[in-house]
Amino acid sequence: MALPHAIYQALGDPTRLEIVQRLGDRGPLPTLELVEGLGMSRQAATKHLLVLENVGLVESRTEGRQVVRELKLEVLSSAEDWLAKRTAMWDRKLDALKRLVEGME
Amino acid sequence: MALPHAIYQALGDPTRLEIVQRLGDRGPLPTLELVEGLGMSRQAATKHLLVLENVGLVESRTEGRQVVRELKLEVLSSAEDWLAKRTAMWDRKLDALKRLVEGME
DNA sequence: AGAAAATGCAACCAAATCCTTGCATATCAC
DNA sequence: GTGATATGCAAGGATTTGGTTGCATTTTCT
């Protein structure tokens, strides 16, 4: 996996998060369709797509004159898991501490 | 919840992700202890702490002359859930599509 | 009261981010 | 081959980000 913070940084922009949602909701899409209505130029949106591709969240293939991009769900899931594992552990610790304190009262 | 992208943006910096991990692993900590060994000045690290506080991931309370900061696990979890819900849905969709295609062969 | 400790605040700076516009290139359709 | 379509590439600019230093403020300890 890319360094975890890199994935979160990629998701940490409203436009890119919107792109991820579109790809998740509607499946693989060619550039123009994917980018329509984002409120910025195609070139600007393409840069966001490159950010997502650089961390592996999105993959692109060329089909004729257009480029079709697809969300890599596995990568998204692995980033989630990375944090979820830790959160779960910290949660258990906190519970244990809580029970310990209650036991002492 | 804060806008989801804001939380991911907060997590999208290596220093801040390290801070989150420290707070998770070691519990509430005063500034100097929390910030020690991050490889930057206390003032710089404090700015990172403010970013985390602004999205609600960290809360601080003043105890005498020092400030103690605590990770808000609920906020972290809710950000995870936001994405996990979507990922799970997209996963199911993909599975359904896959089965559909297989059924046609 | 005076010194040490923990923090806050502000000015400043370099680099990264996010967007723009203009133009070049590649593919398809007629 | 010509024109329309989809894309890529590059220069430039405004804003944000991530760091610095210097100094003021608040609390504690003796």
PDB file of C-alpha atoms (C1' of nucleotides) in Angstrom:
ATOM      1  CA  MET A   1       0.000   0.000   0.000  1.00  0.00           C
ATOM      2  CA  ALA A   2       1.078   3.583  -0.526  1.00  0.00           C
ATOM      3  CA  LEU A   3       1.932   5.318   2.715  1.00  0.00           C
ATOM      4  CA  PRO A   4      -1.401   5.627   4.491  1.00  0.00           C
ATOM      5  CA  HIS A   5      -1.288   9.378   4.878  1.00  0.00           C
ATOM      6  CA  ALA A   6      -0.943   9.715   1.096  1.00  0.00           C
ATOM      7  CA  ILE A   7      -4.287   8.023   0.550  1.00  0.00           C
ATOM      8  CA  TYR A   8      -5.992  10.186   3.132  1.00  0.00           C
ATOM      9  CA  GLN A   9      -4.443  13.237   1.573  1.00  0.00           C
ATOM     10  CA  ALA A  10      -5.825  12.188  -1.798  1.00  0.00           C
ATOM     11  CA  LEU A  11      -9.283  11.811  -0.258  1.00  0.00           C
ATOM     12  CA  GLY A  12      -8.907  15.082   1.602  1.00  0.00           C
ATOM     13  CA  ASP A  13     -10.105  17.309  -1.187  1.00  0.00           C
ATOM     14  CA  PRO A  14     -13.806  17.831  -1.862  1.00  0.00           C
ATOM     15  CA  THR A  15     -13.445  17.525  -5.622  1.00  0.00           C
ATOM     16  CA  ARG A  16     -11.500  14.284  -5.382  1.00  0.00           C
ATOM     17  CA  LEU A  17     -13.900  12.820  -2.869  1.00  0.00           C
ATOM     18  CA  GLU A  18     -16.736  13.688  -5.234  1.00  0.00           C
ATOM     19  CA  ILE A  19     -14.870  11.939  -8.047  1.00  0.00           C
ATOM     20  CA  VAL A  20     -14.432   8.844  -5.919  1.00  0.00           C
ATOM     21  CA  GLN A  21     -18.133   8.838  -5.155  1.00  0.00           C
ATOM     22  CA  ARG A  22     -19.051   9.179  -8.801  1.00  0.00           C
ATOM     23  CA  LEU A  23     -16.840   6.281  -9.762  1.00  0.00           C
ATOM     24  CA  GLY A  24     -18.226   4.200  -6.939  1.00  0.00           C
ATOM     25  CA  ASP A  25     -21.826   5.006  -7.764  1.00  0.00           C
ATOM     26  CA  ARG A  26     -21.696   4.873 -11.518  1.00  0.00           C
ATOM     27  CA  GLY A  27     -18.775   2.576 -12.317  1.00  0.00           C
ATOM     28  CA  PRO A  28     -15.978   3.200 -14.835  1.00  0.00           C
ATOM     29  CA  LEU A  29     -16.371   6.481 -16.728  1.00  0.00           C
ATOM     30  CA  PRO A  30     -14.611   8.362 -19.525  1.00  0.00           C
ATOM     31  CA  THR A  31     -12.999  11.650 -18.553  1.00  0.00           C
ATOM     32  CA  LEU A  32     -15.527  14.141 -19.837  1.00  0.00           C
ATOM     33  CA  GLU A  33     -18.469  12.338 -18.361  1.00  0.00           C
ATOM     34  CA  LEU A  34     -16.704  11.826 -15.061  1.00  0.00           C
ATOM     35  CA  VAL A  35     -15.654  15.428 -14.804  1.00  0.00           C
ATOM     36  CA  GLU A  36     -18.833  17.130 -15.958  1.00  0.00           C
ATOM     37  CA  GLY A  37     -20.368  19.520 -13.473  1.00  0.00           C
ATOM     38  CA  LEU A  38     -17.420  19.678 -11.109  1.00  0.00           C
ATOM     39  CA  GLY A  39     -17.238  23.418 -11.575  1.00  0.00           C
ATOM     40  CA  MET A  40     -13.766  23.610 -12.999  1.00  0.00           C
ATOM     41  CA  SER A  41     -11.909  23.133 -16.260  1.00  0.00           C
ATOM     42  CA  ARG A  42     -11.238  19.685 -17.631  1.00  0.00           C
ATOM     43  CA  GLN A  43      -7.516  20.263 -17.170  1.00  0.00           C
ATOM     44  CA  ALA A  44      -7.951  21.098 -13.497  1.00  0.00           C
ATOM     45  CA  ALA A  45     -10.078  18.018 -12.924  1.00  0.00           C
ATOM     46  CA  THR A  46      -7.534  15.853 -14.716  1.00  0.00           C
ATOM     47  CA  LYS A  47      -4.936  16.887 -12.174  1.00  0.00           C
ATOM     48  CA  HIS A  48      -7.185  15.592  -9.441  1.00  0.00           C
ATOM     49  CA  LEU A  49      -7.551  12.354 -11.335  1.00  0.00           C
ATOM     50  CA  LEU A  50      -3.778  12.047 -11.508  1.00  0.00           C
ATOM     51  CA  VAL A  51      -3.537  12.478  -7.750  1.00  0.00           C
ATOM     52  CA  LEU A  52      -6.003   9.641  -7.264  1.00  0.00           C
ATOM     53  CA  GLU A  53      -4.132   7.480  -9.743  1.00  0.00           C
ATOM     54  CA  ASN A  54      -0.793   8.166  -8.097  1.00  0.00           C
ATOM     55  CA  VAL A  55      -1.974   6.643  -4.834  1.00  0.00           C
ATOM     56  CA  GLY A  56      -3.595   3.755  -6.655  1.00  0.00           C
ATOM     57  CA  LEU A  57      -7.200   4.623  -5.859  1.00  0.00           C
ATOM     58  CA  VAL A  58      -8.048   4.976  -9.531  1.00  0.00           C
ATOM     59  CA  GLU A  59      -6.853   3.176 -12.627  1.00  0.00           C
ATOM     60  CA  SER A  60      -7.177   4.369 -16.179  1.00  0.00           C
ATOM     61  CA  ARG A  61      -7.188   2.635 -19.513  1.00  0.00           C
ATOM     62  CA  THR A  62      -7.223   4.227 -22.938  1.00  0.00           C
ATOM     63  CA  GLU A  63     -10.081   3.245 -25.212  1.00  0.00           C
ATOM     64  CA  GLY A  64      -9.705   4.829 -28.582  1.00  0.00           C
ATOM     65  CA  ARG A  65      -9.563   8.521 -28.091  1.00  0.00           C
ATOM     66  CA  GLN A  66     -10.969   8.517 -24.621  1.00  0.00           C
ATOM     67  CA  VAL A  67      -9.607   7.497 -21.253  1.00  0.00           C
ATOM     68  CA  VAL A  68     -11.798   5.413 -18.988  1.00  0.00           C
ATOM     69  CA  ARG A  69     -11.165   5.491 -15.268  1.00  0.00           C
ATOM     70  CA  GLU A  70     -12.153   2.972 -12.644  1.00  0.00           C
ATOM     71  CA  LEU A  71     -12.191   3.021  -8.859  1.00  0.00           C
ATOM     72  CA  LYS A  72      -9.957   0.418  -7.201  1.00  0.00           C
ATOM     73  CA  LEU A  73     -12.132  -0.727  -4.351  1.00  0.00           C
ATOM     74  CA  GLU A  74      -9.447  -2.992  -2.908  1.00  0.00           C
ATOM     75  CA  VAL A  75      -7.124  -0.046  -2.395  1.00  0.00           C
ATOM     76  CA  LEU A  76      -9.845   1.996  -0.764  1.00  0.00           C
ATOM     77  CA  SER A  77     -10.712  -0.904   1.505  1.00  0.00           C
ATOM     78  CA  SER A  78      -7.118  -1.501   2.521  1.00  0.00           C
ATOM     79  CA  ALA A  79      -6.773   2.139   3.529  1.00  0.00           C
ATOM     80  CA  GLU A  80      -9.903   1.833   5.619  1.00  0.00           C
ATOM     81  CA  ASP A  81      -8.640  -1.320   7.243  1.00  0.00           C
ATOM     82  CA  TRP A  82      -5.368   0.288   8.162  1.00  0.00           C
ATOM     83  CA  LEU A  83      -7.156   2.808  10.323  1.00  0.00           C
ATOM     84  CA  ALA A  84      -9.995   0.543  11.408  1.00  0.00           C
ATOM     85  CA  LYS A  85      -7.524  -1.927  12.909  1.00  0.00           C
ATOM     86  CA  ARG A  86      -5.988   0.778  15.035  1.00  0.00           C
ATOM     87  CA  THR A  87      -9.268   2.326  16.036  1.00  0.00           C
ATOM     88  CA  ALA A  88     -10.570  -1.042  17.137  1.00  0.00           C
ATOM     89  CA  MET A  89      -7.457  -1.643  19.201  1.00  0.00           C
ATOM     90  CA  TRP A  90      -7.656   1.756  20.869  1.00  0.00           C
ATOM     91  CA  ASP A  91     -11.314   1.160  21.565  1.00  0.00           C
ATOM     92  CA  ARG A  92     -10.580  -2.118  23.305  1.00  0.00           C
ATOM     93  CA  LYS A  93      -7.884  -0.452  25.378  1.00  0.00           C
ATOM     94  CA  LEU A  94     -10.278   2.250  26.423  1.00  0.00           C
ATOM     95  CA  ASP A  95     -12.915  -0.294  27.371  1.00  0.00           C
ATOM     96  CA  ALA A  96     -10.426  -2.241  29.431  1.00  0.00           C
ATOM     97  CA  LEU A  97      -9.375   0.929  31.228  1.00  0.00           C
ATOM     98  CA  LYS A  98     -12.979   1.846  31.875  1.00  0.00           C
ATOM     99  CA  ARG A  99     -13.754  -1.539  33.367  1.00  0.00           C
ATOM    100  CA  LEU A 100     -10.635  -1.309  35.505  1.00  0.00           C
ATOM    101  CA  VAL A 101     -11.683   2.042  36.916  1.00  0.00           C
ATOM    102  CA  GLU A 102     -15.196   0.796  37.584  1.00  0.00           C
ATOM    103  CA  GLY A 103     -13.787  -2.217  39.365  1.00  0.00           C
ATOM    104  CA  MET A 104     -11.869  -0.010  41.748  1.00  0.00           C
ATOM    105  CA  GLU A 105     -14.910   1.950  42.851  1.00  0.00           C
TER     106      GLU A 105
ATOM    107  CA  MET B   1     -19.742  15.448  11.616  1.00  0.00           C
ATOM    108  CA  ALA B   2     -17.421  17.880   9.920  1.00  0.00           C
ATOM    109  CA  LEU B   3     -17.459  17.559   6.157  1.00  0.00           C
ATOM    110  CA  PRO B   4     -15.862  14.190   5.521  1.00  0.00           C
ATOM    111  CA  HIS B   5     -13.127  15.488   3.267  1.00  0.00           C
ATOM    112  CA  ALA B   6     -11.971  17.789   6.051  1.00  0.00           C
ATOM    113  CA  ILE B   7     -11.253  14.843   8.312  1.00  0.00           C
ATOM    114  CA  TYR B   8      -9.343  13.004   5.620  1.00  0.00           C
ATOM    115  CA  GLN B   9      -7.418  16.130   4.880  1.00  0.00           C
ATOM    116  CA  ALA B  10      -6.484  16.382   8.550  1.00  0.00           C
ATOM    117  CA  LEU B  11      -5.269  12.786   8.497  1.00  0.00           C
ATOM    118  CA  GLY B  12      -3.450  13.369   5.229  1.00  0.00           C
ATOM    119  CA  ASP B  13      -0.254  14.668   6.717  1.00  0.00           C
ATOM    120  CA  PRO B  14       2.411  12.329   8.101  1.00  0.00           C
ATOM    121  CA  THR B  15       3.017  14.431  11.187  1.00  0.00           C
ATOM    122  CA  ARG B  16      -0.659  14.609  12.058  1.00  0.00           C
ATOM    123  CA  LEU B  17      -1.160  10.909  11.459  1.00  0.00           C
ATOM    124  CA  GLU B  18       1.758  10.252  13.789  1.00  0.00           C
ATOM    125  CA  ILE B  19       0.150  12.486  16.406  1.00  0.00           C
ATOM    126  CA  VAL B  20      -3.110  10.584  16.107  1.00  0.00           C
ATOM    127  CA  GLN B  21      -1.263   7.317  16.562  1.00  0.00           C
ATOM    128  CA  ARG B  22       0.542   8.594  19.627  1.00  0.00           C
ATOM    129  CA  LEU B  23      -2.688   9.723  21.221  1.00  0.00           C
ATOM    130  CA  GLY B  24      -4.306   6.425  20.387  1.00  0.00           C
ATOM    131  CA  ASP B  25      -1.447   4.353  21.697  1.00  0.00           C
ATOM    132  CA  ARG B  26      -0.584   6.334  24.799  1.00  0.00           C
ATOM    133  CA  GLY B  27      -3.774   8.142  25.740  1.00  0.00           C
ATOM    134  CA  PRO B  28      -4.141  11.837  26.635  1.00  0.00           C
ATOM    135  CA  LEU B  29      -0.846  13.717  26.663  1.00  0.00           C
ATOM    136  CA  PRO B  30       0.431  17.209  27.475  1.00  0.00           C
ATOM    137  CA  THR B  31       1.799  19.189  24.550  1.00  0.00           C
ATOM    138  CA  LEU B  32       5.519  18.822  25.111  1.00  0.00           C
ATOM    139  CA  GLU B  33       5.345  15.116  25.668  1.00  0.00           C
ATOM    140  CA  LEU B  34       3.052  14.603  22.717  1.00  0.00           C
ATOM    141  CA  VAL B  35       5.205  16.638  20.407  1.00  0.00           C
ATOM    142  CA  GLU B  36       8.632  15.396  21.432  1.00  0.00           C
ATOM    143  CA  GLY B  37      10.669  13.812  18.665  1.00  0.00           C
ATOM    144  CA  LEU B  38       8.471  14.948  15.783  1.00  0.00           C
ATOM    145  CA  GLY B  39      11.448  16.729  14.260  1.00  0.00           C
ATOM    146  CA  MET B  40      10.039  20.217  14.328  1.00  0.00           C
ATOM    147  CA  SER B  41       9.535  23.118  16.688  1.00  0.00           C
ATOM    148  CA  ARG B  42       6.808  23.061  19.303  1.00  0.00           C
ATOM    149  CA  GLN B  43       5.082  25.943  17.520  1.00  0.00           C
ATOM    150  CA  ALA B  44       4.967  24.066  14.248  1.00  0.00           C
ATOM    151  CA  ALA B  45       3.587  20.965  15.916  1.00  0.00           C
ATOM    152  CA  THR B  46       0.972  23.046  17.697  1.00  0.00           C
ATOM    153  CA  LYS B  47      -0.359  24.153  14.349  1.00  0.00           C
ATOM    154  CA  HIS B  48      -0.891  20.526  13.436  1.00  0.00           C
ATOM    155  CA  LEU B  49      -2.696  20.006  16.716  1.00  0.00           C
ATOM    156  CA  LEU B  50      -4.990  22.901  15.899  1.00  0.00           C
ATOM    157  CA  VAL B  51      -5.851  21.329  12.555  1.00  0.00           C
ATOM    158  CA  LEU B  52      -6.809  18.112  14.321  1.00  0.00           C
ATOM    159  CA  GLU B  53      -8.859  20.028  16.877  1.00  0.00           C
ATOM    160  CA  ASN B  54     -10.648  22.029  14.221  1.00  0.00           C
ATOM    161  CA  VAL B  55     -12.098  18.880  12.674  1.00  0.00           C
ATOM    162  CA  GLY B  56     -12.915  17.473  16.088  1.00  0.00           C
ATOM    163  CA  LEU B  57     -10.445  14.594  16.055  1.00  0.00           C
ATOM    164  CA  VAL B  58      -8.662  15.945  19.115  1.00  0.00           C
ATOM    165  CA  GLU B  59      -9.894  17.784  22.175  1.00  0.00           C
ATOM    166  CA  SER B  60      -7.781  19.793  24.584  1.00  0.00           C
ATOM    167  CA  ARG B  61      -8.214  20.822  28.168  1.00  0.00           C
ATOM    168  CA  THR B  62      -5.992  23.135  30.170  1.00  0.00           C
ATOM    169  CA  GLU B  63      -4.541  21.704  33.350  1.00  0.00           C
ATOM    170  CA  GLY B  64      -2.560  24.316  35.203  1.00  0.00           C
ATOM    171  CA  ARG B  65       0.092  25.582  32.883  1.00  0.00           C
ATOM    172  CA  GLN B  66      -0.084  22.701  30.483  1.00  0.00           C
ATOM    173  CA  VAL B  67      -2.587  21.652  27.846  1.00  0.00           C
ATOM    174  CA  VAL B  68      -3.616  18.016  27.692  1.00  0.00           C
ATOM    175  CA  ARG B  69      -4.956  16.637  24.437  1.00  0.00           C
ATOM    176  CA  GLU B  70      -7.078  13.602  23.856  1.00  0.00           C
ATOM    177  CA  LEU B  71      -8.077  11.659  20.740  1.00  0.00           C
ATOM    178  CA  LYS B  72     -11.810  11.576  20.079  1.00  0.00           C
ATOM    179  CA  LEU B  73     -12.284   7.993  18.977  1.00  0.00           C
ATOM    180  CA  GLU B  74     -15.967   8.509  18.163  1.00  0.00           C
ATOM    181  CA  VAL B  75     -15.108  11.137  15.581  1.00  0.00           C
ATOM    182  CA  LEU B  76     -12.459   8.969  14.029  1.00  0.00           C
ATOM    183  CA  SER B  77     -14.863   6.048  13.909  1.00  0.00           C
ATOM    184  CA  SER B  78     -17.622   8.080  12.355  1.00  0.00           C
ATOM    185  CA  ALA B  79     -15.286   9.204   9.572  1.00  0.00           C
ATOM    186  CA  GLU B  80     -14.359   5.582   8.954  1.00  0.00           C
ATOM    187  CA  ASP B  81     -17.975   4.561   8.887  1.00  0.00           C
ATOM    188  CA  TRP B  82     -18.859   7.244   6.380  1.00  0.00           C
ATOM    189  CA  LEU B  83     -16.508   5.708   3.850  1.00  0.00           C
ATOM    190  CA  ALA B  84     -16.967   2.102   4.930  1.00  0.00           C
ATOM    191  CA  LYS B  85     -20.701   2.313   4.288  1.00  0.00           C
ATOM    192  CA  ARG B  86     -20.105   3.473   0.746  1.00  0.00           C
ATOM    193  CA  THR B  87     -17.353   0.996   0.061  1.00  0.00           C
ATOM    194  CA  ALA B  88     -19.525  -1.838   1.251  1.00  0.00           C
ATOM    195  CA  MET B  89     -22.368  -0.705  -0.988  1.00  0.00           C
ATOM    196  CA  TRP B  90     -20.114  -0.405  -4.011  1.00  0.00           C
ATOM    197  CA  ASP B  91     -18.710  -3.822  -3.241  1.00  0.00           C
ATOM    198  CA  ARG B  92     -22.162  -5.367  -3.198  1.00  0.00           C
ATOM    199  CA  LYS B  93     -23.013  -3.697  -6.471  1.00  0.00           C
ATOM    200  CA  LEU B  94     -19.867  -5.059  -8.041  1.00  0.00           C
ATOM    201  CA  ASP B  95     -20.622  -8.546  -6.780  1.00  0.00           C
ATOM    202  CA  ALA B  96     -24.126  -8.393  -8.166  1.00  0.00           C
ATOM    203  CA  LEU B  97     -22.802  -7.290 -11.513  1.00  0.00           C
ATOM    204  CA  LYS B  98     -20.252 -10.062 -11.506  1.00  0.00           C
ATOM    205  CA  ARG B  99     -22.859 -12.695 -10.789  1.00  0.00           C
ATOM    206  CA  LEU B 100     -25.070 -11.262 -13.495  1.00  0.00           C
ATOM    207  CA  VAL B 101     -22.296 -11.527 -16.065  1.00  0.00           C
ATOM    208  CA  GLU B 102     -21.478 -15.056 -14.977  1.00  0.00           C
ATOM    209  CA  GLY B 103     -25.116 -16.030 -15.297  1.00  0.00           C
ATOM    210  CA  MET B 104     -25.189 -14.894 -18.895  1.00  0.00           C
ATOM    211  CA  GLU B 105     -22.281 -17.060 -19.932  1.00  0.00           C
TER     212      GLU B 105
ATOM    213  C1'  DA C   1       9.402  38.440  44.464  1.00  0.00           C
ATOM    214  C1'  DG C   2      11.950  36.132  41.009  1.00  0.00           C
ATOM    215  C1'  DA C   3      13.235  32.212  38.066  1.00  0.00           C
ATOM    216  C1'  DA C   4      11.758  28.293  35.409  1.00  0.00           C
ATOM    217  C1'  DA C   5       8.309  25.934  32.644  1.00  0.00           C
ATOM    218  C1'  DA C   6       4.506  25.556  29.246  1.00  0.00           C
ATOM    219  C1'  DT C   7       2.123  27.918  26.127  1.00  0.00           C
ATOM    220  C1'  DG C   8       0.296  31.484  22.846  1.00  0.00           C
ATOM    221  C1'  DC C   9       0.777  34.882  19.290  1.00  0.00           C
ATOM    222  C1'  DA C  10       2.664  37.140  15.183  1.00  0.00           C
ATOM    223  C1'  DA C  11       5.676  38.042  11.348  1.00  0.00           C
ATOM    224  C1'  DC C  12       7.881  35.945   7.875  1.00  0.00           C
ATOM    225  C1'  DC C  13       9.342  32.562   4.187  1.00  0.00           C
ATOM    226  C1'  DA C  14       9.642  28.545   0.906  1.00  0.00           C
ATOM    227  C1'  DA C  15       7.180  25.222  -1.264  1.00  0.00           C
ATOM    228  C1'  DA C  16       3.020  22.934  -2.532  1.00  0.00           C
ATOM    229  C1'  DT C  17      -1.751  23.152  -4.070  1.00  0.00           C
ATOM    230  C1'  DC C  18      -5.352  24.345  -7.081  1.00  0.00           C
ATOM    231  C1'  DC C  19      -6.808  26.667 -10.656  1.00  0.00           C
ATOM    232  C1'  DT C  20      -6.416  29.197 -15.179  1.00  0.00           C
ATOM    233  C1'  DT C  21      -5.444  29.778 -20.347  1.00  0.00           C
ATOM    234  C1'  DG C  22      -3.280  28.561 -24.709  1.00  0.00           C
ATOM    235  C1'  DC C  23      -1.733  25.290 -27.744  1.00  0.00           C
ATOM    236  C1'  DA C  24      -0.238  20.665 -29.511  1.00  0.00           C
ATOM    237  C1'  DT C  25      -1.524  15.897 -30.452  1.00  0.00           C
ATOM    238  C1'  DA C  26      -4.233  11.772 -31.423  1.00  0.00           C
ATOM    239  C1'  DT C  27      -8.444   9.536 -32.881  1.00  0.00           C
ATOM    240  C1'  DC C  28     -12.847   9.060 -35.079  1.00  0.00           C
ATOM    241  C1'  DA C  29     -16.510  10.152 -38.561  1.00  0.00           C
ATOM    242  C1'  DC C  30     -17.795  11.808 -42.855  1.00  0.00           C
TER     243       DC C  30
ATOM    244  C1'  DG D   1      -8.220  14.706 -46.072  1.00  0.00           C
ATOM    245  C1'  DT D   2     -11.002  17.722 -43.086  1.00  0.00           C
ATOM    246  C1'  DG D   3     -13.392  18.763 -39.120  1.00  0.00           C
ATOM    247  C1'  DA D   4     -14.958  17.606 -34.676  1.00  0.00           C
ATOM    248  C1'  DT D   5     -13.839  15.215 -30.317  1.00  0.00           C
ATOM    249  C1'  DA D   6     -10.948  13.821 -26.379  1.00  0.00           C
ATOM    250  C1'  DT D   7      -6.916  14.389 -24.417  1.00  0.00           C
ATOM    251  C1'  DG D   8      -2.142  15.972 -22.964  1.00  0.00           C
ATOM    252  C1'  DC D   9       1.294  19.394 -21.858  1.00  0.00           C
ATOM    253  C1'  DA D  10       3.168  23.735 -20.040  1.00  0.00           C
ATOM    254  C1'  DA D  11       3.416  28.370 -18.256  1.00  0.00           C
ATOM    255  C1'  DG D  12       1.650  31.361 -14.884  1.00  0.00           C
ATOM    256  C1'  DG D  13      -0.710  33.094 -10.732  1.00  0.00           C
ATOM    257  C1'  DA D  14      -3.259  33.264  -6.261  1.00  0.00           C
ATOM    258  C1'  DT D  15      -3.795  30.906  -2.058  1.00  0.00           C
ATOM    259  C1'  DT D  16      -2.743  27.520   1.400  1.00  0.00           C
ATOM    260  C1'  DT D  17       0.420  24.814   3.916  1.00  0.00           C
ATOM    261  C1'  DG D  18       4.146  23.767   6.802  1.00  0.00           C
ATOM    262  C1'  DG D  19       7.882  25.397   8.760  1.00  0.00           C
ATOM    263  C1'  DT D  20      10.917  29.097  11.198  1.00  0.00           C
ATOM    264  C1'  DT D  21      12.169  32.733  14.872  1.00  0.00           C
ATOM    265  C1'  DG D  22      11.298  36.132  18.477  1.00  0.00           C
ATOM    266  C1'  DC D  23       8.729  37.677  22.195  1.00  0.00           C
ATOM    267  C1'  DA D  24       4.746  38.044  25.482  1.00  0.00           C
ATOM    268  C1'  DT D  25       1.854  35.676  28.899  1.00  0.00           C
ATOM    269  C1'  DT D  26       0.474  32.496  32.463  1.00  0.00           C
ATOM    270  C1'  DT D  27       1.416  29.251  36.032  1.00  0.00           C
ATOM    271  C1'  DT D  28       4.373  26.965  39.258  1.00  0.00           C
ATOM    272  C1'  DC D  29       8.109  26.387  42.502  1.00  0.00           C
ATOM    273  C1'  DT D  30      11.375  28.078  45.916  1.00  0.00           C
TER     274       DT D  30
END
